[in-house]
PDB file of C-alpha atoms in Angstrom:
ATOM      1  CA  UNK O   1      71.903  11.876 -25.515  1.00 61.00           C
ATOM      2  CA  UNK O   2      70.570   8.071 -25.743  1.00 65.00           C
ATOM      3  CA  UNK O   3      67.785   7.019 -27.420  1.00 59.00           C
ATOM      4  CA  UNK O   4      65.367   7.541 -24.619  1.00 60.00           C
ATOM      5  CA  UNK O   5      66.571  11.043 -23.999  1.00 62.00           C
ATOM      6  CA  UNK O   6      65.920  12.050 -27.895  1.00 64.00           C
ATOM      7  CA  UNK O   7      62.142  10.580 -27.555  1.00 64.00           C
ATOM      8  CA  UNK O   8      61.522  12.361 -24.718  1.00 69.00           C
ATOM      9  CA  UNK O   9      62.939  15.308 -26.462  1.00 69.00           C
ATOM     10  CA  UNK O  10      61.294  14.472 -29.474  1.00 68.00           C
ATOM     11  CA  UNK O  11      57.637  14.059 -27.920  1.00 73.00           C
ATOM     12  CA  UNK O  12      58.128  17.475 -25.546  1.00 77.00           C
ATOM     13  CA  UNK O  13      58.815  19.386 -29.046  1.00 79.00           C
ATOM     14  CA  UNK O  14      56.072  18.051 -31.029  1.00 80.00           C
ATOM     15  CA  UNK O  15      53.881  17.659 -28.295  1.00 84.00           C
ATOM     16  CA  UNK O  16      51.091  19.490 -30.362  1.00 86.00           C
ATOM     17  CA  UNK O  17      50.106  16.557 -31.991  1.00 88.00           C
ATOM     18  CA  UNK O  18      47.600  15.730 -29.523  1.00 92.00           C
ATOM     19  CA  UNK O  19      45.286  17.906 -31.625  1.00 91.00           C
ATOM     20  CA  UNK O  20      45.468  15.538 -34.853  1.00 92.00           C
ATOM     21  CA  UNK O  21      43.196  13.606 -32.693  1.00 95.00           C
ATOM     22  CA  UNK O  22      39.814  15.649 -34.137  1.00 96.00           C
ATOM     23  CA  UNK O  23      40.086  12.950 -36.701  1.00 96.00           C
ATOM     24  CA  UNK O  24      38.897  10.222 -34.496  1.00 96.00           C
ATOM     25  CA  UNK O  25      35.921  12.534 -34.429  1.00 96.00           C
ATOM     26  CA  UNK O  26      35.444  13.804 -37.506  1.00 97.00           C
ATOM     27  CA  UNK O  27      36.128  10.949 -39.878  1.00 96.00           C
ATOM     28  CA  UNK O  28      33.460   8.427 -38.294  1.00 97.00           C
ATOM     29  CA  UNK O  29      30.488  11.339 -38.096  1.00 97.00           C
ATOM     30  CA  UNK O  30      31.565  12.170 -41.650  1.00 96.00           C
ATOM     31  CA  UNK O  31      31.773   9.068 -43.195  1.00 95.00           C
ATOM     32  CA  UNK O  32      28.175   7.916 -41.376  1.00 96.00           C
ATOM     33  CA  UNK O  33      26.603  10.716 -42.777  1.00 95.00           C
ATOM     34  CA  UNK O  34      28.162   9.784 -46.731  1.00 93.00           C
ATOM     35  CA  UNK O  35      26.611   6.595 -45.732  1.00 92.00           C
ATOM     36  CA  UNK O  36      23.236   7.779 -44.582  1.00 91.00           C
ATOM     37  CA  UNK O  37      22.730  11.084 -46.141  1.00 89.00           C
ATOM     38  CA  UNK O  38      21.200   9.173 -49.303  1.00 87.00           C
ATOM     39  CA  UNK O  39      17.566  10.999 -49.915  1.00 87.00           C
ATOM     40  CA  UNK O  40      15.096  13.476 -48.349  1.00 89.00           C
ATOM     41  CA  UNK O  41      17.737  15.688 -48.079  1.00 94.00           C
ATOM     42  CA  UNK O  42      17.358  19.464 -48.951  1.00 95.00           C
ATOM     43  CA  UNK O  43      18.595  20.689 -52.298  1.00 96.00           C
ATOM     44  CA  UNK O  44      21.191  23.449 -52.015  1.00 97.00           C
ATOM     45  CA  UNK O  45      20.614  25.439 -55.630  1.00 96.00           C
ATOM     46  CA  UNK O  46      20.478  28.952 -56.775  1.00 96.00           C
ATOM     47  CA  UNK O  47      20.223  30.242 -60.130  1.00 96.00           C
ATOM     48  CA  UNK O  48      23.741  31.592 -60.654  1.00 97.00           C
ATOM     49  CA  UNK O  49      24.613  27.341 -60.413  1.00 97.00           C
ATOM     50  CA  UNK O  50      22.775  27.317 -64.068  1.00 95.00           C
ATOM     51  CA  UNK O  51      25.002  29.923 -65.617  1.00 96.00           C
ATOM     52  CA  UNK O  52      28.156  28.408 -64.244  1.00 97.00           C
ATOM     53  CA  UNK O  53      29.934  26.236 -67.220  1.00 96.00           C
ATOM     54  CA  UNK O  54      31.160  22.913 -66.379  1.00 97.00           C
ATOM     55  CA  UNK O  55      34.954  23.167 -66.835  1.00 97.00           C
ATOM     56  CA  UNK O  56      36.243  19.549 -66.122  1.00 97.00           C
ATOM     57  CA  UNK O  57      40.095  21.076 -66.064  1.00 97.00           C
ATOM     58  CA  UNK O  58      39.290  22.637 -62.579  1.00 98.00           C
ATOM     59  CA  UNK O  59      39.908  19.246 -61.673  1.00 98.00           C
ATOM     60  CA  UNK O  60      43.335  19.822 -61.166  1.00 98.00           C
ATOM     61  CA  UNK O  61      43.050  22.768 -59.062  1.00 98.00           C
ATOM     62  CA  UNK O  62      40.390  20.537 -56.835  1.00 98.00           C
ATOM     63  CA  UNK O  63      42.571  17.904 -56.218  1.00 98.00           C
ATOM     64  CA  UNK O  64      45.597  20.339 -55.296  1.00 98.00           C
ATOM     65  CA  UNK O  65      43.221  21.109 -52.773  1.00 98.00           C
ATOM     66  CA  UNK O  66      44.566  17.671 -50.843  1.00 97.00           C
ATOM     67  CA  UNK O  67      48.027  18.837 -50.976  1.00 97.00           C
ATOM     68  CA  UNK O  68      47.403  22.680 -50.477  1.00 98.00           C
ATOM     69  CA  UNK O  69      45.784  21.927 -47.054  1.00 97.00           C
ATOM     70  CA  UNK O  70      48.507  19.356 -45.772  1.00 97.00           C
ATOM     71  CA  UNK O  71      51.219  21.118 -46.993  1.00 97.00           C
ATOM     72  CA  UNK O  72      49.999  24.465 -44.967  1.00 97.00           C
ATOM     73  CA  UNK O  73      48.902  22.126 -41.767  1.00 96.00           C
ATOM     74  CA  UNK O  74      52.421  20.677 -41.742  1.00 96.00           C
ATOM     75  CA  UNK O  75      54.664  23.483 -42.278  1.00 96.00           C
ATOM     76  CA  UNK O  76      52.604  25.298 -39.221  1.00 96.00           C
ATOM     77  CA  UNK O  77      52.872  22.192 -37.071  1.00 95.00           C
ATOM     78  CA  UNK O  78      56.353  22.368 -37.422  1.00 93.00           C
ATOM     79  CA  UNK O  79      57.507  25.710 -37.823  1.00 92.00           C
ATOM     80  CA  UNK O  80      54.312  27.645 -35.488  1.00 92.00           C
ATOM     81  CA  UNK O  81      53.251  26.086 -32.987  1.00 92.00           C
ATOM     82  CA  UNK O  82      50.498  29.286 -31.758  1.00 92.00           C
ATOM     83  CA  UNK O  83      49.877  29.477 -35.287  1.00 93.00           C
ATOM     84  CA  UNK O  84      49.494  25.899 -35.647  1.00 95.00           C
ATOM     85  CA  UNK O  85      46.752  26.067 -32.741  1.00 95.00           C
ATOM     86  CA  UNK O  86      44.940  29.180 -34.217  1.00 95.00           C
ATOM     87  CA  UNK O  87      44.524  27.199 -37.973  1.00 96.00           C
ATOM     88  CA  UNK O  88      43.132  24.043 -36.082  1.00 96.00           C
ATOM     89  CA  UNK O  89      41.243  26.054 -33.674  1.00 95.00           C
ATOM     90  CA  UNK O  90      39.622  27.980 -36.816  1.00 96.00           C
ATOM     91  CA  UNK O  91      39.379  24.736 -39.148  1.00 97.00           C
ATOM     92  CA  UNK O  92      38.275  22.129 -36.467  1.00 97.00           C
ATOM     93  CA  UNK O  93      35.502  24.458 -35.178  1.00 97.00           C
ATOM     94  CA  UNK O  94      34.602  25.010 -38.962  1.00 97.00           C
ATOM     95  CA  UNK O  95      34.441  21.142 -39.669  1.00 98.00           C
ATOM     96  CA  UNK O  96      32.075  20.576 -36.644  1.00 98.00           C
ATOM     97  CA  UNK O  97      29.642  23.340 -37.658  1.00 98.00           C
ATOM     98  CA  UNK O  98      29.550  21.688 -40.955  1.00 98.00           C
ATOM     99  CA  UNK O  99      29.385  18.066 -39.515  1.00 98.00           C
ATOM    100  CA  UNK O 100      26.265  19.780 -37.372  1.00 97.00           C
ATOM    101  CA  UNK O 101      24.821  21.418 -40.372  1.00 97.00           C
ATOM    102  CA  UNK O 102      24.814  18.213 -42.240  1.00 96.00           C
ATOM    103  CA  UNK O 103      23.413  16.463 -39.590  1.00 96.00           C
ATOM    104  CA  UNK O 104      20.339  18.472 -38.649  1.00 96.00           C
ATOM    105  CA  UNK O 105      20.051  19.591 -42.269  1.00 96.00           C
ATOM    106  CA  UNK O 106      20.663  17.085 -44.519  1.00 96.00           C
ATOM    107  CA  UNK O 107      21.447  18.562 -47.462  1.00 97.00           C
ATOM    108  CA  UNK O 108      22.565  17.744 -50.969  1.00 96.00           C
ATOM    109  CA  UNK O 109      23.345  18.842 -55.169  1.00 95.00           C
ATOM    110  CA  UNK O 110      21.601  18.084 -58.258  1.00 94.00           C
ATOM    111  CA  UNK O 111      23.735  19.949 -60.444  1.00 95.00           C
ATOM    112  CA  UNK O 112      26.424  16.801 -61.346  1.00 96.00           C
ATOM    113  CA  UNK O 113      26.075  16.786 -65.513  1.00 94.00           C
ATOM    114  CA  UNK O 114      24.273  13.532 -66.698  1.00 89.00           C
ATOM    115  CA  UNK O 115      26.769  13.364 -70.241  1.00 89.00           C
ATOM    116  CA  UNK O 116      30.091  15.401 -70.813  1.00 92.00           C
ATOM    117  CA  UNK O 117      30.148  16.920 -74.226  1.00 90.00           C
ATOM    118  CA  UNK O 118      34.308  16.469 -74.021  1.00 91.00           C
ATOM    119  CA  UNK O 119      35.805  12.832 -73.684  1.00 92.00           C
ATOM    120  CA  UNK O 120      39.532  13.089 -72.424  1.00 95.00           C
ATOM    121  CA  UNK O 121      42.096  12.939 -68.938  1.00 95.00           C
ATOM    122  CA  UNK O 122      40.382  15.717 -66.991  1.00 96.00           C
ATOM    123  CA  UNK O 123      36.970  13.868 -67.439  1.00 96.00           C
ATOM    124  CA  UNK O 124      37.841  10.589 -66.664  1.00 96.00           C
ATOM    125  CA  UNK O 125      39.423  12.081 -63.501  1.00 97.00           C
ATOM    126  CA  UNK O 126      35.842  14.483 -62.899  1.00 97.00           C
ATOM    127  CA  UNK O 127      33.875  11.114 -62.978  1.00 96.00           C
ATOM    128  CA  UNK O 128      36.438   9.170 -60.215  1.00 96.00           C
ATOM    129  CA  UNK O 129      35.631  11.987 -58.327  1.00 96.00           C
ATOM    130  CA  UNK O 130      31.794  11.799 -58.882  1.00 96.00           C
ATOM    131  CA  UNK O 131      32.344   7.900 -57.677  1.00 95.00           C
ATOM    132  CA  UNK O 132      33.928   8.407 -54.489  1.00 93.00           C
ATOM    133  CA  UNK O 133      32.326  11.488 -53.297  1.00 93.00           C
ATOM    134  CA  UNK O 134      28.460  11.852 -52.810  1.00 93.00           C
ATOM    135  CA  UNK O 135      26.822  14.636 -54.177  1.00 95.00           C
ATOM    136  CA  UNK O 136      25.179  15.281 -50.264  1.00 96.00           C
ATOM    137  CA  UNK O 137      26.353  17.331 -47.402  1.00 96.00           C
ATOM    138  CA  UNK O 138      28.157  20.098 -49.235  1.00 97.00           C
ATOM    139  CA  UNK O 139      26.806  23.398 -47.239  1.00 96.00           C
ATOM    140  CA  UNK O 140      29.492  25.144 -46.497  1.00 97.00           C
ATOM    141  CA  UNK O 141      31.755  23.710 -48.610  1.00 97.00           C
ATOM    142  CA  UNK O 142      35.533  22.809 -46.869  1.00 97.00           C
ATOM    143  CA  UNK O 143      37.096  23.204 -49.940  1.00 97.00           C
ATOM    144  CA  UNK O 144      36.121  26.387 -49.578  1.00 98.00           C
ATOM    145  CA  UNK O 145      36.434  27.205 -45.733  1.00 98.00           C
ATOM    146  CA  UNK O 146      39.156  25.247 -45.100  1.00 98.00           C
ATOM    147  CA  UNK O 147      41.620  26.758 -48.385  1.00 98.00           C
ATOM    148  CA  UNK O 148      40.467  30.293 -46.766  1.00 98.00           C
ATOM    149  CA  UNK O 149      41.453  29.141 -42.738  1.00 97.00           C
ATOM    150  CA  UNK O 150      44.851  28.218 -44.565  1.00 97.00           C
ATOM    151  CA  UNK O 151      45.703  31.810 -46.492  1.00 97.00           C
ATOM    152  CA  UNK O 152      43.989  33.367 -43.163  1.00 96.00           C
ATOM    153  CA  UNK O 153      46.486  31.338 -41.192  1.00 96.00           C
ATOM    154  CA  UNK O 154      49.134  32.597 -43.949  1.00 96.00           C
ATOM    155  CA  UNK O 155      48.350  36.447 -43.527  1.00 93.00           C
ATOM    156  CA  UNK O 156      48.726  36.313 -39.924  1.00 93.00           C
ATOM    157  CA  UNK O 157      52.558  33.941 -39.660  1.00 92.00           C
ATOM    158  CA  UNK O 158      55.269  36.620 -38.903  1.00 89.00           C
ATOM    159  CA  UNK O 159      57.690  34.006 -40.537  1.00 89.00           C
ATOM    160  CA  UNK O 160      56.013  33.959 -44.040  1.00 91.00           C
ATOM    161  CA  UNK O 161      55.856  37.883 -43.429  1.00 87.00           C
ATOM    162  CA  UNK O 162      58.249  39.019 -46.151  1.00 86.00           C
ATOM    163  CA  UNK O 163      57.556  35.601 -48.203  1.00 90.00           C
ATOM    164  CA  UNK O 164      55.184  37.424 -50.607  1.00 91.00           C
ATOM    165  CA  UNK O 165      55.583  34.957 -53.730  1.00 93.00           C
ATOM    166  CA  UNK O 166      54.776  32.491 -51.281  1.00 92.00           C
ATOM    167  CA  UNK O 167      51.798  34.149 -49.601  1.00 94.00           C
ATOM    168  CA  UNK O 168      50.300  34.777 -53.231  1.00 95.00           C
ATOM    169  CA  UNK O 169      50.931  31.775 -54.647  1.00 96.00           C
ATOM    170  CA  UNK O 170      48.963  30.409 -51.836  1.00 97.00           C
ATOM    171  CA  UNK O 171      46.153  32.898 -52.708  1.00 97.00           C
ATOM    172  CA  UNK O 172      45.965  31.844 -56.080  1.00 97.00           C
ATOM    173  CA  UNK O 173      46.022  28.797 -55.589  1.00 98.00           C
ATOM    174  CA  UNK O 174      43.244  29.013 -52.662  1.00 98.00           C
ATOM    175  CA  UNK O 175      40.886  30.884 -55.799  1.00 98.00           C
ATOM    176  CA  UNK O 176      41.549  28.645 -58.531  1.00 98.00           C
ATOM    177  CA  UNK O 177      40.471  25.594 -55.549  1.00 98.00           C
ATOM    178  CA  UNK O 178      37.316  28.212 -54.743  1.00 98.00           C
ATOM    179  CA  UNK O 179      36.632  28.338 -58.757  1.00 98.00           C
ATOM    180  CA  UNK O 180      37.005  24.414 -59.158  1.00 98.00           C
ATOM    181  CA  UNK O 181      34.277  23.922 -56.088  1.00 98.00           C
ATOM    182  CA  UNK O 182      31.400  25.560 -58.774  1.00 98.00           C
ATOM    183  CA  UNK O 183      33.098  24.957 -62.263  1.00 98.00           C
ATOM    184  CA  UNK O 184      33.141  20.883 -61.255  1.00 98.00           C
ATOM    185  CA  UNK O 185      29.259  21.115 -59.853  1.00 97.00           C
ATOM    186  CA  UNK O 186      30.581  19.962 -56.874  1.00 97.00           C
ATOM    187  CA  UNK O 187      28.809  22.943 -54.946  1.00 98.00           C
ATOM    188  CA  UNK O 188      26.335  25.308 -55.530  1.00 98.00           C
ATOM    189  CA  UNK O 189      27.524  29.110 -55.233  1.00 98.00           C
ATOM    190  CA  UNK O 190      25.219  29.050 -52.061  1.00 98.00           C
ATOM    191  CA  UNK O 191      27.822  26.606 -50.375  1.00 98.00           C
ATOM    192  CA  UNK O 192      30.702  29.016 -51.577  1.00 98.00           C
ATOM    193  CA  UNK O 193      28.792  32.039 -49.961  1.00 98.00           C
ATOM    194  CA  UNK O 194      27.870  30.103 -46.555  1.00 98.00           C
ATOM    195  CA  UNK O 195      31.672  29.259 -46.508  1.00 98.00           C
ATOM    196  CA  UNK O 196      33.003  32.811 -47.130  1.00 97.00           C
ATOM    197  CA  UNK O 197      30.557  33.850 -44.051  1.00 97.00           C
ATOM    198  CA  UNK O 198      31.427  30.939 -41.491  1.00 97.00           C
ATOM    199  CA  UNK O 199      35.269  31.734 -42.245  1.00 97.00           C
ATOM    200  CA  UNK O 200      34.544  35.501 -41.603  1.00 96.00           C
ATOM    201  CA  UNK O 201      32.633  35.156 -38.205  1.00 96.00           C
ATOM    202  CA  UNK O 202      35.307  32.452 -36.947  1.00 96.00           C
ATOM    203  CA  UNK O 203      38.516  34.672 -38.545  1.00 94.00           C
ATOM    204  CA  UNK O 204      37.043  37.621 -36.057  1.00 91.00           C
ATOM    205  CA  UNK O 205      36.867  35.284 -33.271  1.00 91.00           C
ATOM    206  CA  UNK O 206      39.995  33.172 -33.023  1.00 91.00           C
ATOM    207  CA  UNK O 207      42.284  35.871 -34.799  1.00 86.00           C
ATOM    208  CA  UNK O 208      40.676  38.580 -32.428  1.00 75.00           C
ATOM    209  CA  UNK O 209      44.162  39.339 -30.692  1.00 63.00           C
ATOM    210  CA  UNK O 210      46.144  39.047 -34.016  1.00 58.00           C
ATOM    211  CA  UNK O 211      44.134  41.520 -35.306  1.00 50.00           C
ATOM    212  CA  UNK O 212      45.173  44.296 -32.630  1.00 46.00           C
ATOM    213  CA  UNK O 213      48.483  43.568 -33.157  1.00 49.00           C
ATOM    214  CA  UNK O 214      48.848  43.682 -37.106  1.00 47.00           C
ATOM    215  CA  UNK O 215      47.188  47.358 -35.967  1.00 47.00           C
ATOM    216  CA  UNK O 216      49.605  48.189 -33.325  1.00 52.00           C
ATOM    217  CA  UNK O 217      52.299  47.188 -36.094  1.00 46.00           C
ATOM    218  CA  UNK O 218      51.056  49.382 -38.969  1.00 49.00           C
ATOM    219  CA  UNK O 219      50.742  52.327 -36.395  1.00 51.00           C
ATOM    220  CA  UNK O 220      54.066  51.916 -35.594  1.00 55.00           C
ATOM    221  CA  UNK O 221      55.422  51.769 -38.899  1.00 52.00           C
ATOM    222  CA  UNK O 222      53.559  54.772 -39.641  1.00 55.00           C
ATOM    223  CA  UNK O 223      55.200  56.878 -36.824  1.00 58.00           C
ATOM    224  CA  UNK O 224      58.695  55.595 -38.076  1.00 60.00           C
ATOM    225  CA  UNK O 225      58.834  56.008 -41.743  1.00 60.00           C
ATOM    226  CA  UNK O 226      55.831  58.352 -42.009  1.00 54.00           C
ATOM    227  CA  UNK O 227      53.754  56.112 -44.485  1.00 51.00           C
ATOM    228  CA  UNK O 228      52.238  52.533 -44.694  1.00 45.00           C
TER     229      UNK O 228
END
């Protein structure tokens, strides 16, 4: 096979790809509103937020979040292709809802501490964070949504299946991201909650099908070994 044969090949196989092309979308109406989003905006806040502790070593599980979320998206892009589309399909609709929340409701946090009590690694990392990322248009939170889309993608791959301690070290990890978004004051529990919900109604919609057959597979496993 020559080397125009194996592109071809190559570009038939991962021909998927086309759908990395949201970004072109998302990451100019994102980046406008950071840029715009500046005041006026509504303030997301609840009560609970007051209780919460700041816990500046929740950093780590935060910025995990990066490499959680890539790490899923590539090992579906190149192992699952239907799963593959059902996690974009469930994230990219996600992202624009949020993208239309934050445009039509501009919304934003006043919960970012104005002194740490602690001086050390963790808090020096907190306040890089702090300078790169606004404290605006945070409701849902995809930290949230978008490390539940990836352990909903996870529950429903046949090949991770019998991969438990991989499947719960992805939940784990997915709760100890959820427990960073609140612990950092980087969202209100209000943008946890609105995330939960948006993953919920979008879960019943694109994993509709999956959801018959993870039934018709328990039934069947019922009538063979006589339990579950």
């Amino acid at each position: 096979m020559n080397l125009k044969e194996k592109t071809k090949a190559l570009i038939k196989k991962y021909q998927h790809i086309w759908v990395v092309s949201y970004a072109f979308l998302y990451m100019p109406w994102f980046l406008y509103l950071e840029k715009h989003v500046t005041k006026g905006y509504y303030v997301v806040h609840s009560a609970i937020d007051d209780k919460i502790p700041f816990l500046e070593y929740f950093v780590v599980p935060y910025l995990l979040w990066f490499v959680f979320i890539a790490a899923v998206f590539l090992y579906f892009f190149f192992t699952d292709v239907n799963g593959f589309y059902k996690l974009c399909k469930l994230m990219f609709t996600g992202m624009t809802i949020f993208l239309l929340i934050s445009t039509f409701l501009p919304n934003g946090l006043n919960l970012r501490p104005t002194y740490f009590e602690r001086d050390n690694l963790f808090v020096d990392m907190v306040r890089q964070i702090y300078r790169i990322d606004t404290p605006t248009n945070v409701l849902p939170s995809l930290h949230v949504f978008n490390s539940i889309a990836a352990c909903i993608a996870i529950r429903y791959s046949d090949n991770l299946k019998k991969r438990k301690g991989i499947k719960w070290s992805a939940y784990i990890l997915a709760g100890l991201i959820i427990l960073s978004t609140v612990f950092l004051k980087q969202h209100s529990v209000i943008d946890v909650m609105a995330a939960f919900l948006m993953a919920y109604v979008l879960h019943s919609i694109v994993y509709a099908t999956e959801k018959v057959h993870v039934w018709e597979w328990k039934k069947q496993k019922i009538a063979r070994d006589g339990f579950y």
